[in-house]
Structure formats: C-alpha cells, structure tokens
Amino acid sequence: MKLSVIITTYNSEEWLKKVLIGYENQTENDFEVVIADDGSTQKTRELLDQFSHSFKYPIIHVWQEDNGFQKCKILNKAILKANSDYIIFTDGDCIPREDFVATHIKYKRKGYFLSGGYFKLPLYTSSIITKEDILSKQCFNPSWLSKNKVKTNFKLTKLIRFKPFTLFMNWITPTKRTFNGHNTSCFKEDLIAVNGFNEDMQYGGLDREIGERMLNYGILSKQIRYSAICLHLDHERGYFKQEEWDKNLKIRAYNIKNKIIQTKNGILKL
C-alpha cells in the first residue's frame, strides 16, 4: 500500500465519524487507516465497525487503557502496527479534503518530512457539518464557511484551489516547517531511527519534539500547509496542564542544544 494514516482519538465519536467520512471520500484509496486510541470506550469500537468496509484495507484499531493523557505511548504502538513504509499523522478532529492523501503522496521525498497545517473552525460550524457537506466538498468552500459563522479573513486563503497560488503561499508563509501531529507525513524508517515519540511527554509540543529530533538526525522538512488541507473541529482541551507544558519546553530546549536524536523512552526503552 502507498501509505498508512495514523489518526489519534479519545472518546470523540461524533468528530471521528466526520473525519472517517473524509477519508472515505479521498481521490486516492490505496492507504490504510490506523486508529491510535488513547483509552476510548466501546462507542469508538462500535463506530469503527460501522466503517469496517469503507476502505480498501481493514481499519487497524490500536487501543490502550485510559490512564490519563498518553498520546505518545499510543502513537508508538500505532507506528509499529502500520504496514506501510510511509505514514501520515493526523487527529480525530481533522476532516481531510478529498485530495489530502494524494497530496501527501505527491510531495513525499526521501530525507524529508512534510509539514501541513489546518483551518480551524468555530464550535458552531464544527457541529453543523454533515456527511453531505463533506462528500459534496462544500464545507471546504470559503463562501459556505463564511455563511456559517466563520470569520472572513486572510486565513480563508488556505482553502483557495489554485495551484500557482498554493505553491507561492507554501513558499512565502512565515510559519515554520514543524512536525505537526494533525497534518504531517514521513517515512517509517526515520521514525524508528529517532526511536519514535518521547513517552515522558504529555500534552504540549510532543509532535514538535519528535520533529526537532528528526532534524537533528538530518531529515529536512517541506512546507505543504496550503496544499494538504484539513478542517480542525473545535473542542475543549481539558487535558492542558501548565506544568506539563513547561516541562516539555525544557525537554525540547535540551534536545535542540545537545543535538539529541533518539529519545530514551520511546518505541524502545533505552
């Protein structure tokens, strides 16, 4: 298969359903879906059963018990279960445009990871999007979004479908080419080389951290935030803790200063 899509989730069936509809509707179908489930209830399993015949390959459900925020741990498990040598990382609250997978395949290149972004929706708009809106692609239309309580501003240019414009915007955007957990892809061998995600980290920059270690390893990053489009559905973040965020910043600063490549508490426990 051409790639594996790893989607993280935790007790968010309504949003995950919309995301899976988006992957049902891709122009490219030669990919597998791996659900990295950080302790959801049986409702998520039941939802996945509903989508079991929607994809070319069976959905792989990687689940662990709910023991607090352990996203890095479930991501490392999902990496090992992925059957492709190329992986997209995204979240269960990000609806992909129909060319999302095809775009990652188009721009993949040895020695690089691809850095995508998202277009963030308000809660009202997130809630009213239907299956029909996703299949018809109208929820990615700036005009439709503007009519449904999305502010009209420069950020809507992310959704413009005009290749010369998107290439130009990818080039000039001041946004750093970081490893973003909602929209990034890379080769599995590079993830193994840096020993995956750092399981010492909870919420706050855990995706940036693995990207920084990949850069230390010699992997470069390529900007595709105006080409690989997904809509971020709004929700509360009850798992935010300032002390964890501060700890993660210290880990990242140490890694950058000391050119750390492999985490000791990753896929392997070193």
PDB file of C-alpha atoms in Angstrom:
ATOM      1  CA  MET A   1       0.000   0.000   0.000  1.00  0.00           C
ATOM      2  CA  LYS A   2       1.114   3.576  -0.590  1.00  0.00           C
ATOM      3  CA  LEU A   3       0.789   4.806   2.984  1.00  0.00           C
ATOM      4  CA  SER A   4      -0.724   4.428   6.444  1.00  0.00           C
ATOM      5  CA  VAL A   5      -2.836   7.169   8.037  1.00  0.00           C
ATOM      6  CA  ILE A   6      -2.478   7.204  11.834  1.00  0.00           C
ATOM      7  CA  ILE A   7      -5.428   9.008  13.451  1.00  0.00           C
ATOM      8  CA  THR A   8      -5.365   9.731  17.177  1.00  0.00           C
ATOM      9  CA  THR A   9      -8.619   9.753  19.148  1.00  0.00           C
ATOM     10  CA  TYR A  10     -10.064   9.741  22.645  1.00  0.00           C
ATOM     11  CA  ASN A  11     -13.819   9.492  23.325  1.00  0.00           C
ATOM     12  CA  SER A  12     -14.794  11.774  20.454  1.00  0.00           C
ATOM     13  CA  GLU A  13     -17.048   9.636  18.279  1.00  0.00           C
ATOM     14  CA  GLU A  14     -19.044  12.494  16.721  1.00  0.00           C
ATOM     15  CA  TRP A  15     -15.904  14.214  15.428  1.00  0.00           C
ATOM     16  CA  LEU A  16     -14.163  10.954  14.469  1.00  0.00           C
ATOM     17  CA  LYS A  17     -17.156   9.950  12.359  1.00  0.00           C
ATOM     18  CA  LYS A  18     -16.830  13.140  10.291  1.00  0.00           C
ATOM     19  CA  VAL A  19     -13.109  12.546   9.902  1.00  0.00           C
ATOM     20  CA  LEU A  20     -13.629   8.974   8.673  1.00  0.00           C
ATOM     21  CA  ILE A  21     -16.204  10.197   6.157  1.00  0.00           C
ATOM     22  CA  GLY A  22     -13.479  12.493   4.865  1.00  0.00           C
ATOM     23  CA  TYR A  23     -11.117   9.552   4.402  1.00  0.00           C
ATOM     24  CA  GLU A  24     -13.904   7.562   2.728  1.00  0.00           C
ATOM     25  CA  ASN A  25     -14.073  10.347   0.162  1.00  0.00           C
ATOM     26  CA  GLN A  26     -10.389  10.516  -0.854  1.00  0.00           C
ATOM     27  CA  THR A  27      -9.334  10.572  -4.508  1.00  0.00           C
ATOM     28  CA  GLU A  28      -6.582   8.099  -3.541  1.00  0.00           C
ATOM     29  CA  ASN A  29      -7.765   4.858  -1.910  1.00  0.00           C
ATOM     30  CA  ASP A  30      -4.525   2.859  -1.656  1.00  0.00           C
ATOM     31  CA  PHE A  31      -3.957   3.535   2.041  1.00  0.00           C
ATOM     32  CA  GLU A  32      -4.791   2.020   5.406  1.00  0.00           C
ATOM     33  CA  VAL A  33      -6.339   3.696   8.454  1.00  0.00           C
ATOM     34  CA  VAL A  34      -4.722   3.084  11.849  1.00  0.00           C
ATOM     35  CA  ILE A  35      -6.682   4.417  14.833  1.00  0.00           C
ATOM     36  CA  ALA A  36      -4.387   5.329  17.739  1.00  0.00           C
ATOM     37  CA  ASP A  37      -6.928   5.185  20.581  1.00  0.00           C
ATOM     38  CA  ASP A  38      -5.779   6.505  23.953  1.00  0.00           C
ATOM     39  CA  GLY A  39      -8.417   4.714  26.035  1.00  0.00           C
ATOM     40  CA  SER A  40     -11.814   5.395  24.447  1.00  0.00           C
ATOM     41  CA  THR A  41     -14.934   3.489  25.469  1.00  0.00           C
ATOM     42  CA  GLN A  42     -16.701   0.792  23.460  1.00  0.00           C
ATOM     43  CA  LYS A  43     -18.539   3.511  21.485  1.00  0.00           C
ATOM     44  CA  THR A  44     -15.420   4.140  19.421  1.00  0.00           C
ATOM     45  CA  ARG A  45     -15.083   0.437  18.588  1.00  0.00           C
ATOM     46  CA  GLU A  46     -18.742   0.380  17.516  1.00  0.00           C
ATOM     47  CA  LEU A  47     -18.148   3.401  15.261  1.00  0.00           C
ATOM     48  CA  LEU A  48     -15.156   1.741  13.642  1.00  0.00           C
ATOM     49  CA  ASP A  49     -17.241  -1.371  12.998  1.00  0.00           C
ATOM     50  CA  GLN A  50     -19.659   0.830  11.028  1.00  0.00           C
ATOM     51  CA  PHE A  51     -16.773   1.923   8.782  1.00  0.00           C
ATOM     52  CA  SER A  52     -15.138  -1.505   8.559  1.00  0.00           C
ATOM     53  CA  HIS A  53     -15.993  -1.947   4.861  1.00  0.00           C
ATOM     54  CA  SER A  54     -15.421   1.674   3.804  1.00  0.00           C
ATOM     55  CA  PHE A  55     -11.744   1.336   2.968  1.00  0.00           C
ATOM     56  CA  LYS A  56      -9.563  -0.804   0.727  1.00  0.00           C
ATOM     57  CA  TYR A  57      -7.791  -2.254   3.771  1.00  0.00           C
ATOM     58  CA  PRO A  58      -9.212  -3.162   7.204  1.00  0.00           C
ATOM     59  CA  ILE A  59      -9.150  -0.439   9.858  1.00  0.00           C
ATOM     60  CA  ILE A  60      -6.462  -1.202  12.446  1.00  0.00           C
ATOM     61  CA  HIS A  61      -7.660  -0.232  15.931  1.00  0.00           C
ATOM     62  CA  VAL A  62      -4.745   0.194  18.344  1.00  0.00           C
ATOM     63  CA  TRP A  63      -6.201   0.709  21.837  1.00  0.00           C
ATOM     64  CA  GLN A  64      -4.767   1.114  25.315  1.00  0.00           C
ATOM     65  CA  GLU A  65      -6.409   1.539  28.704  1.00  0.00           C
ATOM     66  CA  ASP A  66      -7.381   5.031  29.810  1.00  0.00           C
ATOM     67  CA  ASN A  67      -4.628   6.073  32.193  1.00  0.00           C
ATOM     68  CA  GLY A  68      -4.554   9.799  31.565  1.00  0.00           C
ATOM     69  CA  PHE A  69      -3.054  11.562  28.552  1.00  0.00           C
ATOM     70  CA  GLN A  70      -0.684   9.048  26.937  1.00  0.00           C
ATOM     71  CA  LYS A  71      -0.706  10.130  23.313  1.00  0.00           C
ATOM     72  CA  CYS A  72       2.994   9.429  22.758  1.00  0.00           C
ATOM     73  CA  LYS A  73       2.617   5.874  24.025  1.00  0.00           C
ATOM     74  CA  ILE A  74      -0.334   5.047  21.748  1.00  0.00           C
ATOM     75  CA  LEU A  75       1.380   6.690  18.772  1.00  0.00           C
ATOM     76  CA  ASN A  76       4.441   4.492  19.242  1.00  0.00           C
ATOM     77  CA  LYS A  77       2.197   1.428  19.331  1.00  0.00           C
ATOM     78  CA  ALA A  78       0.421   2.593  16.177  1.00  0.00           C
ATOM     79  CA  ILE A  79       3.720   3.153  14.334  1.00  0.00           C
ATOM     80  CA  LEU A  80       4.659  -0.481  14.939  1.00  0.00           C
ATOM     81  CA  LYS A  81       1.257  -1.653  13.661  1.00  0.00           C
ATOM     82  CA  ALA A  82       1.401   0.439  10.480  1.00  0.00           C
ATOM     83  CA  ASN A  83       2.019  -1.732   7.412  1.00  0.00           C
ATOM     84  CA  SER A  84       3.301   0.936   5.031  1.00  0.00           C
ATOM     85  CA  ASP A  85       6.771   2.462   4.889  1.00  0.00           C
ATOM     86  CA  TYR A  86       5.204   5.945   4.727  1.00  0.00           C
ATOM     87  CA  ILE A  87       2.902   7.427   7.385  1.00  0.00           C
ATOM     88  CA  ILE A  88       0.559  10.415   7.713  1.00  0.00           C
ATOM     89  CA  PHE A  89      -0.099  11.609  11.255  1.00  0.00           C
ATOM     90  CA  THR A  90      -3.366  13.376  11.962  1.00  0.00           C
ATOM     91  CA  ASP A  91      -6.023  13.725  14.653  1.00  0.00           C
ATOM     92  CA  GLY A  92      -9.595  12.522  15.051  1.00  0.00           C
ATOM     93  CA  ASP A  93     -10.839  16.097  14.895  1.00  0.00           C
ATOM     94  CA  CYS A  94      -9.357  16.990  11.467  1.00  0.00           C
ATOM     95  CA  ILE A  95     -11.545  16.403   8.381  1.00  0.00           C
ATOM     96  CA  PRO A  96      -9.334  15.911   5.293  1.00  0.00           C
ATOM     97  CA  ARG A  97     -10.165  17.480   1.948  1.00  0.00           C
ATOM     98  CA  GLU A  98     -10.640  14.862  -0.773  1.00  0.00           C
ATOM     99  CA  ASP A  99      -7.098  15.361  -2.131  1.00  0.00           C
ATOM    100  CA  PHE A 100      -5.402  15.189   1.289  1.00  0.00           C
ATOM    101  CA  VAL A 101      -3.875  11.714   0.969  1.00  0.00           C
ATOM    102  CA  ALA A 102      -2.980  12.225  -2.689  1.00  0.00           C
ATOM    103  CA  THR A 103      -1.177  15.462  -1.823  1.00  0.00           C
ATOM    104  CA  HIS A 104       0.995  13.793   0.808  1.00  0.00           C
ATOM    105  CA  ILE A 105       1.873  11.041  -1.665  1.00  0.00           C
ATOM    106  CA  LYS A 106       2.664  13.607  -4.363  1.00  0.00           C
ATOM    107  CA  TYR A 107       5.141  15.565  -2.248  1.00  0.00           C
ATOM    108  CA  LYS A 108       6.784  12.757  -0.248  1.00  0.00           C
ATOM    109  CA  ARG A 109      10.524  12.636  -0.687  1.00  0.00           C
ATOM    110  CA  LYS A 110      13.349  10.671   0.921  1.00  0.00           C
ATOM    111  CA  GLY A 111      15.154  12.697   3.550  1.00  0.00           C
ATOM    112  CA  TYR A 112      12.152  14.926   4.321  1.00  0.00           C
ATOM    113  CA  PHE A 113       9.028  15.084   6.431  1.00  0.00           C
ATOM    114  CA  LEU A 114       6.059  17.100   5.157  1.00  0.00           C
ATOM    115  CA  SER A 115       4.664  19.877   7.336  1.00  0.00           C
ATOM    116  CA  GLY A 116       0.971  20.627   6.861  1.00  0.00           C
ATOM    117  CA  GLY A 117      -1.442  22.803   8.791  1.00  0.00           C
ATOM    118  CA  TYR A 118      -5.174  23.092   9.380  1.00  0.00           C
ATOM    119  CA  PHE A 119      -8.026  25.542   9.068  1.00  0.00           C
ATOM    120  CA  LYS A 120      -9.627  25.912  12.475  1.00  0.00           C
ATOM    121  CA  LEU A 121     -13.421  26.080  12.678  1.00  0.00           C
ATOM    122  CA  PRO A 122     -15.551  27.548  15.477  1.00  0.00           C
ATOM    123  CA  LEU A 123     -17.667  25.159  17.523  1.00  0.00           C
ATOM    124  CA  TYR A 124     -20.941  26.066  15.794  1.00  0.00           C
ATOM    125  CA  THR A 125     -19.581  25.363  12.312  1.00  0.00           C
ATOM    126  CA  SER A 126     -17.904  22.183  13.532  1.00  0.00           C
ATOM    127  CA  SER A 127     -21.229  20.931  14.875  1.00  0.00           C
ATOM    128  CA  ILE A 128     -23.390  21.592  11.809  1.00  0.00           C
ATOM    129  CA  ILE A 129     -21.147  19.924   9.202  1.00  0.00           C
ATOM    130  CA  THR A 130     -22.945  16.873   7.830  1.00  0.00           C
ATOM    131  CA  LYS A 131     -21.895  13.856   5.801  1.00  0.00           C
ATOM    132  CA  GLU A 132     -23.365  15.525   2.725  1.00  0.00           C
ATOM    133  CA  ASP A 133     -21.320  18.674   3.353  1.00  0.00           C
ATOM    134  CA  ILE A 134     -18.142  16.564   3.414  1.00  0.00           C
ATOM    135  CA  LEU A 135     -18.984  14.401   0.396  1.00  0.00           C
ATOM    136  CA  SER A 136     -20.039  17.431  -1.665  1.00  0.00           C
ATOM    137  CA  LYS A 137     -16.863  19.249  -0.509  1.00  0.00           C
ATOM    138  CA  GLN A 138     -18.863  22.375   0.269  1.00  0.00           C
ATOM    139  CA  CYS A 139     -17.553  22.513   3.844  1.00  0.00           C
ATOM    140  CA  PHE A 140     -14.152  23.344   2.307  1.00  0.00           C
ATOM    141  CA  ASN A 141     -15.648  26.225   0.314  1.00  0.00           C
ATOM    142  CA  PRO A 142     -14.771  29.665   1.764  1.00  0.00           C
ATOM    143  CA  SER A 143     -18.141  31.022   0.707  1.00  0.00           C
ATOM    144  CA  TRP A 144     -20.048  28.254   2.521  1.00  0.00           C
ATOM    145  CA  LEU A 145     -17.908  28.686   5.615  1.00  0.00           C
ATOM    146  CA  SER A 146     -18.464  32.442   5.645  1.00  0.00           C
ATOM    147  CA  LYS A 147     -22.213  31.835   5.604  1.00  0.00           C
ATOM    148  CA  ASN A 148     -21.864  29.502   8.586  1.00  0.00           C
ATOM    149  CA  LYS A 149     -20.203  31.739  11.189  1.00  0.00           C
ATOM    150  CA  VAL A 150     -16.587  31.505  10.037  1.00  0.00           C
ATOM    151  CA  LYS A 151     -14.921  34.913  10.097  1.00  0.00           C
ATOM    152  CA  THR A 152     -13.918  36.248   6.710  1.00  0.00           C
ATOM    153  CA  ASN A 153     -10.198  36.956   6.948  1.00  0.00           C
ATOM    154  CA  PHE A 154      -6.859  36.134   5.348  1.00  0.00           C
ATOM    155  CA  LYS A 155      -6.807  32.621   6.821  1.00  0.00           C
ATOM    156  CA  LEU A 156      -9.525  31.602   4.354  1.00  0.00           C
ATOM    157  CA  THR A 157      -6.901  31.823   1.600  1.00  0.00           C
ATOM    158  CA  LYS A 158      -5.673  28.414   2.779  1.00  0.00           C
ATOM    159  CA  LEU A 159      -8.725  26.922   1.091  1.00  0.00           C
ATOM    160  CA  ILE A 160      -8.194  28.505  -2.333  1.00  0.00           C
ATOM    161  CA  ARG A 161      -7.818  25.853  -5.042  1.00  0.00           C
ATOM    162  CA  PHE A 162      -5.330  27.374  -7.475  1.00  0.00           C
ATOM    163  CA  LYS A 163      -2.007  25.556  -7.771  1.00  0.00           C
ATOM    164  CA  PRO A 164       0.259  28.555  -8.575  1.00  0.00           C
ATOM    165  CA  PHE A 165      -1.216  30.392  -5.585  1.00  0.00           C
ATOM    166  CA  THR A 166      -0.823  27.454  -3.173  1.00  0.00           C
ATOM    167  CA  LEU A 167       2.787  26.838  -4.242  1.00  0.00           C
ATOM    168  CA  PHE A 168       3.567  30.523  -3.792  1.00  0.00           C
ATOM    169  CA  MET A 169       1.938  30.618  -0.352  1.00  0.00           C
ATOM    170  CA  ASN A 170       3.787  27.474   0.750  1.00  0.00           C
ATOM    171  CA  TRP A 171       6.981  29.282  -0.217  1.00  0.00           C
ATOM    172  CA  ILE A 172       6.363  32.668   1.447  1.00  0.00           C
ATOM    173  CA  THR A 173       4.459  31.650   4.591  1.00  0.00           C
ATOM    174  CA  PRO A 174       6.358  32.679   7.755  1.00  0.00           C
ATOM    175  CA  THR A 175       5.035  29.586   9.581  1.00  0.00           C
ATOM    176  CA  LYS A 176       7.867  27.225  10.490  1.00  0.00           C
ATOM    177  CA  ARG A 177       8.077  23.806   8.810  1.00  0.00           C
ATOM    178  CA  THR A 178       7.416  21.875  12.013  1.00  0.00           C
ATOM    179  CA  PHE A 179       6.226  18.338  12.681  1.00  0.00           C
ATOM    180  CA  ASN A 180       2.508  18.884  13.324  1.00  0.00           C
ATOM    181  CA  GLY A 181       0.536  15.993  14.796  1.00  0.00           C
ATOM    182  CA  HIS A 182      -2.609  16.997  12.924  1.00  0.00           C
ATOM    183  CA  ASN A 183      -1.022  17.050   9.450  1.00  0.00           C
ATOM    184  CA  THR A 184       2.463  15.650   8.888  1.00  0.00           C
ATOM    185  CA  SER A 185       3.869  12.710   6.959  1.00  0.00           C
ATOM    186  CA  CYS A 186       7.230  10.955   6.920  1.00  0.00           C
ATOM    187  CA  PHE A 187       8.984   7.661   6.299  1.00  0.00           C
ATOM    188  CA  LYS A 188       8.571   4.989   8.960  1.00  0.00           C
ATOM    189  CA  GLU A 189      12.291   4.246   8.945  1.00  0.00           C
ATOM    190  CA  ASP A 190      13.024   7.817  10.050  1.00  0.00           C
ATOM    191  CA  LEU A 191      10.611   7.465  12.968  1.00  0.00           C
ATOM    192  CA  ILE A 192      12.355   4.253  14.007  1.00  0.00           C
ATOM    193  CA  ALA A 193      15.746   5.942  13.704  1.00  0.00           C
ATOM    194  CA  VAL A 194      14.800   8.583  16.317  1.00  0.00           C
ATOM    195  CA  ASN A 195      13.013   5.936  18.456  1.00  0.00           C
ATOM    196  CA  GLY A 196       9.531   7.396  17.957  1.00  0.00           C
ATOM    197  CA  PHE A 197       7.689   9.741  20.278  1.00  0.00           C
ATOM    198  CA  ASN A 198       9.005  10.646  23.732  1.00  0.00           C
ATOM    199  CA  GLU A 199       6.722   8.955  26.266  1.00  0.00           C
ATOM    200  CA  ASP A 200       7.994  11.269  29.020  1.00  0.00           C
ATOM    201  CA  MET A 201       5.888  13.991  27.389  1.00  0.00           C
ATOM    202  CA  GLN A 202       2.184  14.662  27.792  1.00  0.00           C
ATOM    203  CA  TYR A 203       0.147  17.426  26.104  1.00  0.00           C
ATOM    204  CA  GLY A 204       2.125  20.318  24.696  1.00  0.00           C
ATOM    205  CA  GLY A 205       4.612  20.186  21.831  1.00  0.00           C
ATOM    206  CA  LEU A 206       5.105  16.413  21.749  1.00  0.00           C
ATOM    207  CA  ASP A 207       4.851  16.418  17.958  1.00  0.00           C
ATOM    208  CA  ARG A 208       7.238  19.355  17.573  1.00  0.00           C
ATOM    209  CA  GLU A 209       9.727  17.473  19.774  1.00  0.00           C
ATOM    210  CA  ILE A 210       9.945  14.416  17.534  1.00  0.00           C
ATOM    211  CA  GLY A 211      10.304  16.702  14.531  1.00  0.00           C
ATOM    212  CA  GLU A 212      13.205  18.507  16.184  1.00  0.00           C
ATOM    213  CA  ARG A 213      14.961  15.198  16.814  1.00  0.00           C
ATOM    214  CA  MET A 214      14.378  14.218  13.188  1.00  0.00           C
ATOM    215  CA  LEU A 215      16.015  17.484  12.130  1.00  0.00           C
ATOM    216  CA  ASN A 216      18.966  16.622  14.399  1.00  0.00           C
ATOM    217  CA  TYR A 217      19.122  13.268  12.610  1.00  0.00           C
ATOM    218  CA  GLY A 218      19.459  15.070   9.285  1.00  0.00           C
ATOM    219  CA  ILE A 219      15.891  14.892   7.996  1.00  0.00           C
ATOM    220  CA  LEU A 220      14.699  18.129   6.399  1.00  0.00           C
ATOM    221  CA  SER A 221      11.147  19.492   6.350  1.00  0.00           C
ATOM    222  CA  LYS A 222       8.982  20.676   3.469  1.00  0.00           C
ATOM    223  CA  GLN A 223       6.060  23.101   3.753  1.00  0.00           C
ATOM    224  CA  ILE A 224       2.681  21.963   2.347  1.00  0.00           C
ATOM    225  CA  ARG A 225       0.250  23.866   4.600  1.00  0.00           C
ATOM    226  CA  TYR A 226      -1.522  25.456   1.614  1.00  0.00           C
ATOM    227  CA  SER A 227      -1.672  22.178  -0.338  1.00  0.00           C
ATOM    228  CA  ALA A 228      -2.703  19.469   2.164  1.00  0.00           C
ATOM    229  CA  ILE A 229      -5.933  20.812   3.619  1.00  0.00           C
ATOM    230  CA  CYS A 230      -7.893  19.665   6.652  1.00  0.00           C
ATOM    231  CA  LEU A 231     -10.561  21.327   8.788  1.00  0.00           C
ATOM    232  CA  HIS A 232      -9.961  21.333  12.541  1.00  0.00           C
ATOM    233  CA  LEU A 233     -13.156  20.789  14.522  1.00  0.00           C
ATOM    234  CA  ASP A 234     -13.368  22.791  17.730  1.00  0.00           C
ATOM    235  CA  HIS A 235     -13.478  21.202  21.197  1.00  0.00           C
ATOM    236  CA  GLU A 236     -12.396  21.737  24.774  1.00  0.00           C
ATOM    237  CA  ARG A 237      -8.881  20.835  25.910  1.00  0.00           C
ATOM    238  CA  GLY A 238      -9.372  19.604  29.447  1.00  0.00           C
ATOM    239  CA  TYR A 239      -6.014  17.857  29.398  1.00  0.00           C
ATOM    240  CA  PHE A 240      -3.940  21.084  29.345  1.00  0.00           C
ATOM    241  CA  LYS A 241      -1.635  21.485  32.348  1.00  0.00           C
ATOM    242  CA  GLN A 242       0.808  24.389  32.516  1.00  0.00           C
ATOM    243  CA  GLU A 243       3.378  22.401  34.481  1.00  0.00           C
ATOM    244  CA  GLU A 244       3.431  19.696  31.782  1.00  0.00           C
ATOM    245  CA  TRP A 245       3.773  22.331  29.069  1.00  0.00           C
ATOM    246  CA  ASP A 246       6.732  23.909  30.906  1.00  0.00           C
ATOM    247  CA  LYS A 247       8.380  20.500  31.360  1.00  0.00           C
ATOM    248  CA  ASN A 248       8.010  19.752  27.659  1.00  0.00           C
ATOM    249  CA  LEU A 249       9.577  23.090  26.717  1.00  0.00           C
ATOM    250  CA  LYS A 250      12.622  22.184  28.831  1.00  0.00           C
ATOM    251  CA  ILE A 251      12.908  18.776  27.112  1.00  0.00           C
ATOM    252  CA  ARG A 252      12.768  20.409  23.693  1.00  0.00           C
ATOM    253  CA  ALA A 253      15.331  23.080  24.620  1.00  0.00           C
ATOM    254  CA  TYR A 254      17.701  20.389  25.905  1.00  0.00           C
ATOM    255  CA  ASN A 255      17.315  18.325  22.745  1.00  0.00           C
ATOM    256  CA  ILE A 256      17.987  21.285  20.478  1.00  0.00           C
ATOM    257  CA  LYS A 257      21.046  22.408  22.479  1.00  0.00           C
ATOM    258  CA  ASN A 258      22.535  18.926  22.666  1.00  0.00           C
ATOM    259  CA  LYS A 259      21.518  17.712  19.195  1.00  0.00           C
ATOM    260  CA  ILE A 260      19.599  14.763  20.669  1.00  0.00           C
ATOM    261  CA  ILE A 261      18.367  12.262  18.065  1.00  0.00           C
ATOM    262  CA  GLN A 262      16.942   9.314  19.991  1.00  0.00           C
ATOM    263  CA  THR A 263      14.620   9.553  22.956  1.00  0.00           C
ATOM    264  CA  LYS A 264      15.347   7.053  25.711  1.00  0.00           C
ATOM    265  CA  ASN A 265      11.650   6.470  26.463  1.00  0.00           C
ATOM    266  CA  GLY A 266      10.255   5.825  23.011  1.00  0.00           C
ATOM    267  CA  ILE A 267       9.404   2.782  20.913  1.00  0.00           C
ATOM    268  CA  LEU A 268      12.334   1.064  22.602  1.00  0.00           C
ATOM    269  CA  LYS A 269      13.232   1.720  26.242  1.00  0.00           C
ATOM    270  CA  LEU A 270      16.930   2.580  26.026  1.00  0.00           C
TER     271      LEU A 270
END
